[in-house]
mmCIF file of C-alpha atoms and ligand atoms in Angstrom:
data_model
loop_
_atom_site.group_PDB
_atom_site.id
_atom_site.type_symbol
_atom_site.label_atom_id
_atom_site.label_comp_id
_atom_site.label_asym_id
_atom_site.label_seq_id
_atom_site.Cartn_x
_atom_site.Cartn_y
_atom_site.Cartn_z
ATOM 1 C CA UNK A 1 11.942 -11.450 -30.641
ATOM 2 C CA UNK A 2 13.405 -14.592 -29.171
ATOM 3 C CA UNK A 3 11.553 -14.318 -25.244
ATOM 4 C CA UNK A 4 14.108 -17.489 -23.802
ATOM 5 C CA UNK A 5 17.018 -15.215 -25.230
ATOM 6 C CA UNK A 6 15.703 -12.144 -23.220
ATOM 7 C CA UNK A 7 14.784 -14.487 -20.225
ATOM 8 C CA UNK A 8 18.308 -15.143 -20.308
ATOM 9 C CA UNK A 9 19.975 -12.131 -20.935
ATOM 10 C CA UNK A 10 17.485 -10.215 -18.301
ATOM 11 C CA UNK A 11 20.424 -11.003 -15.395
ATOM 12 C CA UNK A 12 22.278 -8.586 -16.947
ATOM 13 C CA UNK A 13 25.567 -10.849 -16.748
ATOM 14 C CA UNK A 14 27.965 -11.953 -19.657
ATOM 15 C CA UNK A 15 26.928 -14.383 -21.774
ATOM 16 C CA UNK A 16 29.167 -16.493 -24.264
ATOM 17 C CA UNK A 17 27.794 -16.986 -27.805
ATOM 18 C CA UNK A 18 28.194 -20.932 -27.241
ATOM 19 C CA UNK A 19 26.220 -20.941 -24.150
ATOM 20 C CA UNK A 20 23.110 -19.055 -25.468
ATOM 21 C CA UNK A 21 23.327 -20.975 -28.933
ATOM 22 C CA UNK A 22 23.171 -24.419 -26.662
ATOM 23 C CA UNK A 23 20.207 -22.993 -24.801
ATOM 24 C CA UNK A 24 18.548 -21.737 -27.626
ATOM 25 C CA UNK A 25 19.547 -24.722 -29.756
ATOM 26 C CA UNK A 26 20.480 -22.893 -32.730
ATOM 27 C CA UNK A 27 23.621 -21.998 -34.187
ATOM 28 C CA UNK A 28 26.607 -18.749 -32.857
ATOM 29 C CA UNK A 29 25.249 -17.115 -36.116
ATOM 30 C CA UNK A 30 21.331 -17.395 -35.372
ATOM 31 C CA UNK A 31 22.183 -16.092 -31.676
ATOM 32 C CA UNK A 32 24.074 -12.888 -33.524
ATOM 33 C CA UNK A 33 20.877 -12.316 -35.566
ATOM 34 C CA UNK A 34 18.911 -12.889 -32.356
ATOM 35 C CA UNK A 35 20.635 -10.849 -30.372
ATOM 36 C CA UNK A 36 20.448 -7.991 -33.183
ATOM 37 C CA UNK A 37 17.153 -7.969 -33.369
ATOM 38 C CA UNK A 38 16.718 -7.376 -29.905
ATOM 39 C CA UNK A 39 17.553 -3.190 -30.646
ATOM 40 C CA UNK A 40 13.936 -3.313 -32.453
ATOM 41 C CA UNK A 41 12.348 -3.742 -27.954
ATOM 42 C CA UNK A 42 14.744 -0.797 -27.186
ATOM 43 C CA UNK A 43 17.300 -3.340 -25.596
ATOM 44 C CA UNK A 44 20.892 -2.019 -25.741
ATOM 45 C CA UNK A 45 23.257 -5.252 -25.798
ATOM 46 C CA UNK A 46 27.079 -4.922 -24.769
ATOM 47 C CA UNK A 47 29.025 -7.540 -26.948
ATOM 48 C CA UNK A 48 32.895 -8.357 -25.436
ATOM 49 C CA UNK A 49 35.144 -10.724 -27.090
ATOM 50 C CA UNK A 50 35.511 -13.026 -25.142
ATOM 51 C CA UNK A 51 32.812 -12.754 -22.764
ATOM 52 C CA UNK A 52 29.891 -12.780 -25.233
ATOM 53 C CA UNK A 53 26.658 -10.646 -24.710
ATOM 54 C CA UNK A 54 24.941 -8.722 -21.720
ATOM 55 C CA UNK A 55 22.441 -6.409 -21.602
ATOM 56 C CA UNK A 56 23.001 -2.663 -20.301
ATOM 57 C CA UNK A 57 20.657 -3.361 -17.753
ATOM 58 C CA UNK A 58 19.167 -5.844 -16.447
ATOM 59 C CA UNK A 59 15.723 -6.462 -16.777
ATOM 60 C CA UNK A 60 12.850 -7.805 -13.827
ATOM 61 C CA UNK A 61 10.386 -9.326 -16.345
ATOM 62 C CA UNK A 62 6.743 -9.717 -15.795
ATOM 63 C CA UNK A 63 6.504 -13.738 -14.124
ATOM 64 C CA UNK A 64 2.890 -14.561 -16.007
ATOM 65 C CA UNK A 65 2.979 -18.280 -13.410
ATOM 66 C CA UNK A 66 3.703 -16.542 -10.286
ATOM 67 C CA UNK A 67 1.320 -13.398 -11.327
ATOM 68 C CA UNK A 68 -1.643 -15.878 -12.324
ATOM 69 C CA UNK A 69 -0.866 -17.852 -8.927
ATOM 70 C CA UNK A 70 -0.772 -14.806 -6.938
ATOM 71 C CA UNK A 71 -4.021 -13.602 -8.522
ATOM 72 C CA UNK A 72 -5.757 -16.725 -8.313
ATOM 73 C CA UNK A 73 -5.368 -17.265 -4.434
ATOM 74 C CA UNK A 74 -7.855 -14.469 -4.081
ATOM 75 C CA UNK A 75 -9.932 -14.620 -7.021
ATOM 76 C CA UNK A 76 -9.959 -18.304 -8.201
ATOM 77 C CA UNK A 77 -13.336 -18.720 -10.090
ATOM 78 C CA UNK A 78 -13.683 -15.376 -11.207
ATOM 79 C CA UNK A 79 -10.550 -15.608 -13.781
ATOM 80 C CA UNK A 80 -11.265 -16.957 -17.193
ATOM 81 C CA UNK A 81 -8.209 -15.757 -18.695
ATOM 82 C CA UNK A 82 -5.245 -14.137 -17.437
ATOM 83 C CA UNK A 83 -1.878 -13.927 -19.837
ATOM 84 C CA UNK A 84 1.366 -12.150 -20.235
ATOM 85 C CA UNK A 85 2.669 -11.377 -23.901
ATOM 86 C CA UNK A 86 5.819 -9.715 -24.634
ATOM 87 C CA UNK A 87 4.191 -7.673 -27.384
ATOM 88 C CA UNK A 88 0.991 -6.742 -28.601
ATOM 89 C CA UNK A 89 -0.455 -3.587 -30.688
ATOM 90 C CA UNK A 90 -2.895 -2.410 -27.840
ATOM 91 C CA UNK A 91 -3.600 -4.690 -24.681
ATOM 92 C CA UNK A 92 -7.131 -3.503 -24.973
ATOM 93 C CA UNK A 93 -7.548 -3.910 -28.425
ATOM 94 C CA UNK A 94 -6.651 -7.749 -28.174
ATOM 95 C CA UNK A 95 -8.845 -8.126 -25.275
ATOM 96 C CA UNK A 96 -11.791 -6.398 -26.783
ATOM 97 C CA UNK A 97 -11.622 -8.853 -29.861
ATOM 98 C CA UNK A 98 -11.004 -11.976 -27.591
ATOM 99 C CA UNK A 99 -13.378 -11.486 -24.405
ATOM 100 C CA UNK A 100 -16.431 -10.734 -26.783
ATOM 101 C CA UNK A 101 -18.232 -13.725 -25.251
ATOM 102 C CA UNK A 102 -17.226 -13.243 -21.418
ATOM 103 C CA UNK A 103 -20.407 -13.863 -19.458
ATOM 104 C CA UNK A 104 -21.100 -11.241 -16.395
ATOM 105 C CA UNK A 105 -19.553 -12.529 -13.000
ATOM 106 C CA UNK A 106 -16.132 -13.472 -14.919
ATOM 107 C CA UNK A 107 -12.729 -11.270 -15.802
ATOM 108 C CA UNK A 108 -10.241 -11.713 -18.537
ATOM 109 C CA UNK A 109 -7.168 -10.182 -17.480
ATOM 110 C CA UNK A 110 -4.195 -9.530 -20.136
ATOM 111 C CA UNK A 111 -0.968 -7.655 -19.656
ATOM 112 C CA UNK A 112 1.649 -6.875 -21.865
ATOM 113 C CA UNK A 113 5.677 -6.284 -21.683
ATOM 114 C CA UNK A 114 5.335 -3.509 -24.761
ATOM 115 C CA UNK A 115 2.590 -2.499 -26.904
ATOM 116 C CA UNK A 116 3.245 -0.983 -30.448
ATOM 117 C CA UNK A 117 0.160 0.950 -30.770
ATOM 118 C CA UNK A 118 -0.777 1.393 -26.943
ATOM 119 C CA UNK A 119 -4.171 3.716 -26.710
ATOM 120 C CA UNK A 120 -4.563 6.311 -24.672
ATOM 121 C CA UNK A 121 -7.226 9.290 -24.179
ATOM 122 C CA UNK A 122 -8.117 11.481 -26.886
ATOM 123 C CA UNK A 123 -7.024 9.475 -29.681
ATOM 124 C CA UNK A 124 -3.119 9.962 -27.759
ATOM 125 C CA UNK A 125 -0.365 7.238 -27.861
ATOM 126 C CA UNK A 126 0.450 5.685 -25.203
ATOM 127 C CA UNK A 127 4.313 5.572 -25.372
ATOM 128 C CA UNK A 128 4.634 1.732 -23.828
ATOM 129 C CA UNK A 129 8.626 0.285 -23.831
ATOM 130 C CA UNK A 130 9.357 -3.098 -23.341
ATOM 131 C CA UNK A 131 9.903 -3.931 -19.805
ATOM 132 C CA UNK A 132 9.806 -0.855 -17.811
ATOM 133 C CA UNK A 133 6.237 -0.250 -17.235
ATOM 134 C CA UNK A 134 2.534 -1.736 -16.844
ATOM 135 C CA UNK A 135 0.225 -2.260 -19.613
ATOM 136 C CA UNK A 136 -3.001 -4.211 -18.200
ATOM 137 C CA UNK A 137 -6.269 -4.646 -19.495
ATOM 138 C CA UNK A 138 -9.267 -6.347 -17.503
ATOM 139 C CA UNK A 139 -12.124 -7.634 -19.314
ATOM 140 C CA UNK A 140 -15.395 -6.816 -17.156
ATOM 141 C CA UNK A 141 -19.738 -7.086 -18.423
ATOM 142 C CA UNK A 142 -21.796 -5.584 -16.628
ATOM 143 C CA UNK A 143 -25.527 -5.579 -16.265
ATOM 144 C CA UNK A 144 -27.630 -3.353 -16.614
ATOM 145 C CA UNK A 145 -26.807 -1.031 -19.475
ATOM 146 C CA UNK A 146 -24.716 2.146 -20.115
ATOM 147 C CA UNK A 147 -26.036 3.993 -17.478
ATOM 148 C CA UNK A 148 -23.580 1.732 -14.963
ATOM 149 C CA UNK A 149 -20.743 3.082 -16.814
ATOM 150 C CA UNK A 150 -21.048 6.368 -14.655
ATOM 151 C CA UNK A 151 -18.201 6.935 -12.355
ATOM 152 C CA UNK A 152 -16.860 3.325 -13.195
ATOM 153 C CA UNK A 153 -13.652 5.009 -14.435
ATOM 154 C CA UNK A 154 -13.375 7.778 -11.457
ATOM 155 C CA UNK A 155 -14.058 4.273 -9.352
ATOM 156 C CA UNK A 156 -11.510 2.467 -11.141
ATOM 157 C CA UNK A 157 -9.094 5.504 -10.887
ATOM 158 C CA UNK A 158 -9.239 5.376 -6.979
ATOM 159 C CA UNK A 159 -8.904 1.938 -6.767
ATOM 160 C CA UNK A 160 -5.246 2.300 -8.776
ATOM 161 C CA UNK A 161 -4.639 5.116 -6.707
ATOM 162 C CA UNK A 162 -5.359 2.664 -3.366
ATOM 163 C CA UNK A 163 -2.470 -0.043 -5.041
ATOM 164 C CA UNK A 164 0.070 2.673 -6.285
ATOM 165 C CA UNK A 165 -0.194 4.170 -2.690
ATOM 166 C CA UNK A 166 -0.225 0.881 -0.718
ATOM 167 C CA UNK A 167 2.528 -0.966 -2.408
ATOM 168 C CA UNK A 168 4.885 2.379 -3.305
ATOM 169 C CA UNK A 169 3.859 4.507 -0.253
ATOM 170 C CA UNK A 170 3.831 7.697 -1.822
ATOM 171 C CA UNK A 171 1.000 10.244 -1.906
ATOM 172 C CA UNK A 172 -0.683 9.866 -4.880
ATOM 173 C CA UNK A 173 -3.950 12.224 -6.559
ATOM 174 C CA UNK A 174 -6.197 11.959 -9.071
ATOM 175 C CA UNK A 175 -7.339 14.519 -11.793
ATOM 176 C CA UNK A 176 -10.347 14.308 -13.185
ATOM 177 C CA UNK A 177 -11.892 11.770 -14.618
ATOM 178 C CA UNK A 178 -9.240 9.308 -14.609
ATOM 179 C CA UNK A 179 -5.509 10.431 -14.538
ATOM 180 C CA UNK A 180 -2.953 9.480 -11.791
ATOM 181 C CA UNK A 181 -0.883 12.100 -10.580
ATOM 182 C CA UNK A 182 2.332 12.920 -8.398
ATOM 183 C CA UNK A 183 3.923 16.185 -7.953
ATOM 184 C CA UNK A 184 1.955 17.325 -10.445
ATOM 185 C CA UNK A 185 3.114 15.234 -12.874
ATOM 186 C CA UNK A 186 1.270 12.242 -14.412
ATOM 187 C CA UNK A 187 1.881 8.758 -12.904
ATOM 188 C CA UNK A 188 -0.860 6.692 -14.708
ATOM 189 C CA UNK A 189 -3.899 6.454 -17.023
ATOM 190 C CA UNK A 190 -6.865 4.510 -17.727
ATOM 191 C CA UNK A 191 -8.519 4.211 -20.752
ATOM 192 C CA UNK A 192 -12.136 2.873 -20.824
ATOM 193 C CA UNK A 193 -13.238 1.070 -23.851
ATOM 194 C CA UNK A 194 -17.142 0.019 -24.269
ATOM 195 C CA UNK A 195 -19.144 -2.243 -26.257
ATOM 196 C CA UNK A 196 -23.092 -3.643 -26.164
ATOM 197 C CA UNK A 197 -26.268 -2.108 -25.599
ATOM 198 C CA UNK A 198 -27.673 0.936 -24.609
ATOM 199 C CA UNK A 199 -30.149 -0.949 -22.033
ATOM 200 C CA UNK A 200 -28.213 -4.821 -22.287
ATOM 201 C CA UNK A 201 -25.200 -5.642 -20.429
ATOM 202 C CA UNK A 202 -22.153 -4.096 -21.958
ATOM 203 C CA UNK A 203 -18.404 -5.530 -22.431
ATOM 204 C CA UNK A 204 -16.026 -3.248 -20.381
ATOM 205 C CA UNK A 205 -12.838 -3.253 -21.484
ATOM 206 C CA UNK A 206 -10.340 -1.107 -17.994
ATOM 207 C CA UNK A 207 -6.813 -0.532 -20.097
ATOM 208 C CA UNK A 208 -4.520 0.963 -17.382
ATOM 209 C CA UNK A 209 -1.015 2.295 -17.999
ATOM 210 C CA UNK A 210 1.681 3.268 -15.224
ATOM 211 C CA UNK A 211 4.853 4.276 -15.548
ATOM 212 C CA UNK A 212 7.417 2.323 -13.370
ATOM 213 C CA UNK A 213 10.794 2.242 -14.442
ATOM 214 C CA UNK A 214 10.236 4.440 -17.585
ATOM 215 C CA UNK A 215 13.639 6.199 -19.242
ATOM 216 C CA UNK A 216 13.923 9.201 -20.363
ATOM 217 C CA UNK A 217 15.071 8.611 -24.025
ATOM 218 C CA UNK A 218 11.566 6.263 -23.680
ATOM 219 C CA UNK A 219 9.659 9.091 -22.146
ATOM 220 C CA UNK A 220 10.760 11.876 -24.492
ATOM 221 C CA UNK A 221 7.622 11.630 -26.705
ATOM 222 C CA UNK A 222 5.407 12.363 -24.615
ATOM 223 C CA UNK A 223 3.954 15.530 -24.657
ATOM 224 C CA UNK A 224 2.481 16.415 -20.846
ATOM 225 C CA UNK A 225 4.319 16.566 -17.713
ATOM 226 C CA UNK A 226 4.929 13.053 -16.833
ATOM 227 C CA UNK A 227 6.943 10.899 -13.870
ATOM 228 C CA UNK A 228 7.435 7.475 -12.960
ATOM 229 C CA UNK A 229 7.315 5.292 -9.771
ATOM 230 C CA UNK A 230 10.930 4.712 -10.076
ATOM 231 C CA UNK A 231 11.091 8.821 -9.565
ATOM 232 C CA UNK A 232 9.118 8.720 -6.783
ATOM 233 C CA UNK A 233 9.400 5.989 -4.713
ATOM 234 C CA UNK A 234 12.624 5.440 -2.517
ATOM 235 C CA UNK A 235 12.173 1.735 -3.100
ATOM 236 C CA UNK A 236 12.451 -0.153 -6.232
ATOM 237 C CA UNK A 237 9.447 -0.888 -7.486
ATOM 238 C CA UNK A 238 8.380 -4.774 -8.610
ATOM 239 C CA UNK A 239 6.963 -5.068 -11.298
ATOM 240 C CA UNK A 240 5.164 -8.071 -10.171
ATOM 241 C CA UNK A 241 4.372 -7.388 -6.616
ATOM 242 C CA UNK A 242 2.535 -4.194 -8.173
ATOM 243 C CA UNK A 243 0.726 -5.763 -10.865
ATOM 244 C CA UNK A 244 -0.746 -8.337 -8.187
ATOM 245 C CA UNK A 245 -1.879 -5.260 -6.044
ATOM 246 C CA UNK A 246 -3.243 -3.399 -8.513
ATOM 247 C CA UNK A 247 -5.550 -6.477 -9.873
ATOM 248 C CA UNK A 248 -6.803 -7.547 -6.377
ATOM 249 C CA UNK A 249 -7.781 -3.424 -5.879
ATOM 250 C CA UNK A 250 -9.341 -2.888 -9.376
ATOM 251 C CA UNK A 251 -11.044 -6.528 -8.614
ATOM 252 C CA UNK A 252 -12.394 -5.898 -5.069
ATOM 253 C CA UNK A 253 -13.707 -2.106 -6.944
ATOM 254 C CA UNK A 254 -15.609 -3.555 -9.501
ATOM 255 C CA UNK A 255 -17.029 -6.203 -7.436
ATOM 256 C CA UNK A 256 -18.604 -3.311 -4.989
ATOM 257 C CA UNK A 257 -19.005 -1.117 -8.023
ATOM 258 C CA UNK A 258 -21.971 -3.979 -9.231
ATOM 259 C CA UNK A 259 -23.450 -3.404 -6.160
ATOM 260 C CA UNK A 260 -23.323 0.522 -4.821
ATOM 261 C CA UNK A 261 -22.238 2.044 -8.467
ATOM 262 C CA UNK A 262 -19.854 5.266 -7.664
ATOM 263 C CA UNK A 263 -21.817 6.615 -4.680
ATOM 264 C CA UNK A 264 -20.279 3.987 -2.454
ATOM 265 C CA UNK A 265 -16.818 4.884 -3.728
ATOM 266 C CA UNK A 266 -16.725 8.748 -4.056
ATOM 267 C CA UNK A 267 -15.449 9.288 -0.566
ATOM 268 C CA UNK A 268 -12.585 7.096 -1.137
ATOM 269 C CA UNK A 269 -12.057 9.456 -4.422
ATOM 270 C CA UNK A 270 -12.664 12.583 -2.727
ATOM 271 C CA UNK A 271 -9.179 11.763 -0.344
ATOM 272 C CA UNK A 272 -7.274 11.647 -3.909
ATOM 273 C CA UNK A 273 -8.883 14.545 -5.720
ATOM 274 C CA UNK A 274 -6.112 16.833 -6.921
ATOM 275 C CA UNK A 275 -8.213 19.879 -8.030
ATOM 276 C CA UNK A 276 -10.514 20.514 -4.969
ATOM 277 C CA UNK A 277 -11.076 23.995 -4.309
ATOM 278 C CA UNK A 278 -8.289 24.820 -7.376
ATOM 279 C CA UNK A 279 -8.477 27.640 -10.158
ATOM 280 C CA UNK A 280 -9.144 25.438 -13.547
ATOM 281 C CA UNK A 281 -9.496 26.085 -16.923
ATOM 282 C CA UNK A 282 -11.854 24.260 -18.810
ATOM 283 C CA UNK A 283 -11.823 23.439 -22.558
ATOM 284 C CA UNK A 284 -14.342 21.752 -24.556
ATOM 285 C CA UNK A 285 -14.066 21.977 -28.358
ATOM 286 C CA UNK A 286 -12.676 25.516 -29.215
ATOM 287 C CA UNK A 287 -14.126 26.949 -25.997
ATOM 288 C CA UNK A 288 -12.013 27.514 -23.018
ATOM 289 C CA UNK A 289 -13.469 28.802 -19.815
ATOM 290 C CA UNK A 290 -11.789 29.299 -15.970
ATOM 291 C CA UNK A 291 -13.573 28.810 -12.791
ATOM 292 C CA UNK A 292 -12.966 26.871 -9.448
ATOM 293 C CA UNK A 293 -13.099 23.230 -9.345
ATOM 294 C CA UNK A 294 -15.746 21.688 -6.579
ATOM 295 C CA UNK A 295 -15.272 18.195 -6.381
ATOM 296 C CA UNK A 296 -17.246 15.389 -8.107
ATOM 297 C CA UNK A 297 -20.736 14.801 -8.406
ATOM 298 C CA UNK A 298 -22.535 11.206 -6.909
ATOM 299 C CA UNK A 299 -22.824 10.426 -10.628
ATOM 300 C CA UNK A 300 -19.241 11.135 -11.192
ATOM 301 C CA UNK A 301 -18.901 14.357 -12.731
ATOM 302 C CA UNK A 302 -16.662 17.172 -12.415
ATOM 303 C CA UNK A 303 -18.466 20.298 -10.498
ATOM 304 C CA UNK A 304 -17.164 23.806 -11.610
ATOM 305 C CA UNK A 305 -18.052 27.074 -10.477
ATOM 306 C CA UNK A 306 -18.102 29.935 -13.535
ATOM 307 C CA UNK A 307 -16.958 33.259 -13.190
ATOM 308 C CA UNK A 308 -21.118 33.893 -13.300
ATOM 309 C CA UNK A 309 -21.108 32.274 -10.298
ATOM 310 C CA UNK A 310 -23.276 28.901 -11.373
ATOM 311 C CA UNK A 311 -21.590 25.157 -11.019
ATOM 312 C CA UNK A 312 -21.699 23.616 -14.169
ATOM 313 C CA UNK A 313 -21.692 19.845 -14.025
ATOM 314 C CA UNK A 314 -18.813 18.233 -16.398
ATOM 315 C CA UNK A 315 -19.151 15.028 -18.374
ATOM 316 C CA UNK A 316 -15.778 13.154 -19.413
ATOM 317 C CA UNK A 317 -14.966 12.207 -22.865
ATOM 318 C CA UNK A 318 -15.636 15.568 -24.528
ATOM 319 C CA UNK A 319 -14.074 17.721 -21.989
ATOM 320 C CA UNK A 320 -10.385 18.488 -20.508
ATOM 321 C CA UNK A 321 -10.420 20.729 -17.195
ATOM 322 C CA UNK A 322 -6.808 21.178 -16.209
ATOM 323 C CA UNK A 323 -4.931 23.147 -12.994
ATOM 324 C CA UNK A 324 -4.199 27.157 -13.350
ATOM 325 C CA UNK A 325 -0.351 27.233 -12.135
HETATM 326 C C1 BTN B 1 -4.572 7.945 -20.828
HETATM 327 O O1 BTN B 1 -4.434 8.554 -21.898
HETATM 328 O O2 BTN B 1 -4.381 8.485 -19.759
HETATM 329 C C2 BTN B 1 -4.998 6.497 -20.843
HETATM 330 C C3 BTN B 1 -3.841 5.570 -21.015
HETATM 331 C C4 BTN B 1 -4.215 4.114 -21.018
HETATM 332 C C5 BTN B 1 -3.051 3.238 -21.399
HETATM 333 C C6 BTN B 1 -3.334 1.780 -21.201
HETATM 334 S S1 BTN B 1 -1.893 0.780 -21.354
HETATM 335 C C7 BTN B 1 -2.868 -0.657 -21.334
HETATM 336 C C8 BTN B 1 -4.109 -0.366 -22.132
HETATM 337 N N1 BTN B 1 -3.901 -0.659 -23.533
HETATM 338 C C9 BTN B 1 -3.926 0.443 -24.274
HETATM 339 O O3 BTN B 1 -3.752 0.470 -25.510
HETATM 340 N N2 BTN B 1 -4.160 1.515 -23.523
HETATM 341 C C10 BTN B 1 -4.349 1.151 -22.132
#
């Protein structure tokens, strides 16, 4: 995809075939072809004779300068890398093959306007248009083995939470281990991705996904209950202004996460949990089982009461422990 001819276009005013070809510096045909291919991002392009070409909408694109700028103010030494691409497979796929060789102390931030095979739990898509969402992955090691990986997602979780709620003013929760909710409905997601040692430092790849301005033609494959900020927020929601809040939280989290692990940021998680003190049925393989959900454990896992009357203690990854309407 041509990005000047969508840098251009995102005003969503008129623009004449001769104008964008001078811009572009290529010929009216190569801006036709251009602008065709532009269908492929899920871009619908009005074309008046006349006038020449406008998008449906306009778009508010992801500014990588002012982001890195913005980000840098508070965290200047601590960023090794931070970019922007317009489209990548997975956002934590690219950054797990490129920030191999981060040293502890240091981030690699990337973010992405679309990604074409986004990840999500469970071996899920993640259904990722261009342009209406946020698809950010932060490169993180950590000393001290896999054992520090406990509650670093829950952590990470309440940290978005913090942002979403801070910048959107809405009331937010958070279902176990990691999702974003509102109204019952799915906001955002994290997916953690882990390499290195069982006892050496390991390379921590935080993907997080949330759905701003998603459509529902965009939407329609996925398959849970699912919302967006642009839903429920009476504001619009920048794109920008959310990405820089959402970095400085998930930042300012993983630097007290190095030093108090999840106990120093359970409290802060307990205010979002969803399921306290709801009916839950919990699956795990082909067993299913209902009981009442607790709360977290120090460690970070779920608590649930059976119908024998003993609290079982949860572990993520394997398990799925979901509301009873
Ligand atoms: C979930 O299933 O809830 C986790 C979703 C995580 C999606 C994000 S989008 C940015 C990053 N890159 C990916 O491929 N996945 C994560």
């Amino acid at each position: 995809m041509n990005e000047k001819l969508v840098e251009i276009l995102s005003d969503g005013e008129f623009h004449s075939g001769v104008e964008l070809g001078e811009l572009l510096g290529v010929t009216r045909t190569a801006v036709w072809k251009h602008v065709s291919q532009l269908a492929a991002y899920g871009l619908k392009v009005e074309s008046i004779k006349g006038k020449g070409y406008r998008l449906e909408r306009p778009l508010c694109l992801l500014d990588g300068v002012r982001l890195r700028n913005d980000i840098e103010v508070r965290w200047k030494g601590k960023l090794r890398e931070f970019s922007v691409a317009h489209s990548v497979g997975s956002t934590n796929a690219e950054l797990l093959a490129s920030s191999k060789d981060l040293p502890v102390g240091l981030y690699d931030i990337l973010l992405a306007e679309r990604q074409t095979a986004g990840r999500g739990r469970r071996g899920r898509a993640w259904v990722s248009p261009f342009a209406q969402n946020i698809y950010m992955s932060v490169a993180v090691r950590l000393p001290g083995g896999f054992s520090v990986l406990n509650g670093l997602s829950l952590a990470i979780g309440a940290a978005v939470a913090d942002a979403i709620k801070a910048i959107c003013n809405i009331q937010v929760s958070l279902k176990w281990p990691n999702d974003v909710w509102y109204s019952e409905r799915k906001l955002a997601g994290l997916l953690l991705e882990v390499q290195g040692e069982q006892e050496g430092p390991v390379h921590v790849i935080i993907g997080l996904g949330v759905n701003v301005l998603m459509e529902l033609e965009a939407g329609s494959a996925i398959d849970q209950p699912w919302t967006a900020l642009s839903e429920a927020c009476e504001v619009k929601v920048e794109r920008n202004q959310l990405c820089v809040a959402l970095v400085d939280s998930i930042l300012s989290c993983l630097e007290s996460y190095k030093s108090e692990g999840f106990s120093g940021l359970k409290g802060l998680w307990d205010k979002y949990d969803l399921l306290k003190g709801r009916k839950v049925m919990v699956s795990s393989g082909d067993q299913c089982w209902g009981g009442e959900y607790i709360g977290v454990s120090d460690e970070g896992y779920a608590l649930v009461r059976g119908e024998d009357g003993l609290v079982k203690s949860l572990a993520g990854g394997e398990i799925t422990v979901r509301p009873v309407a």
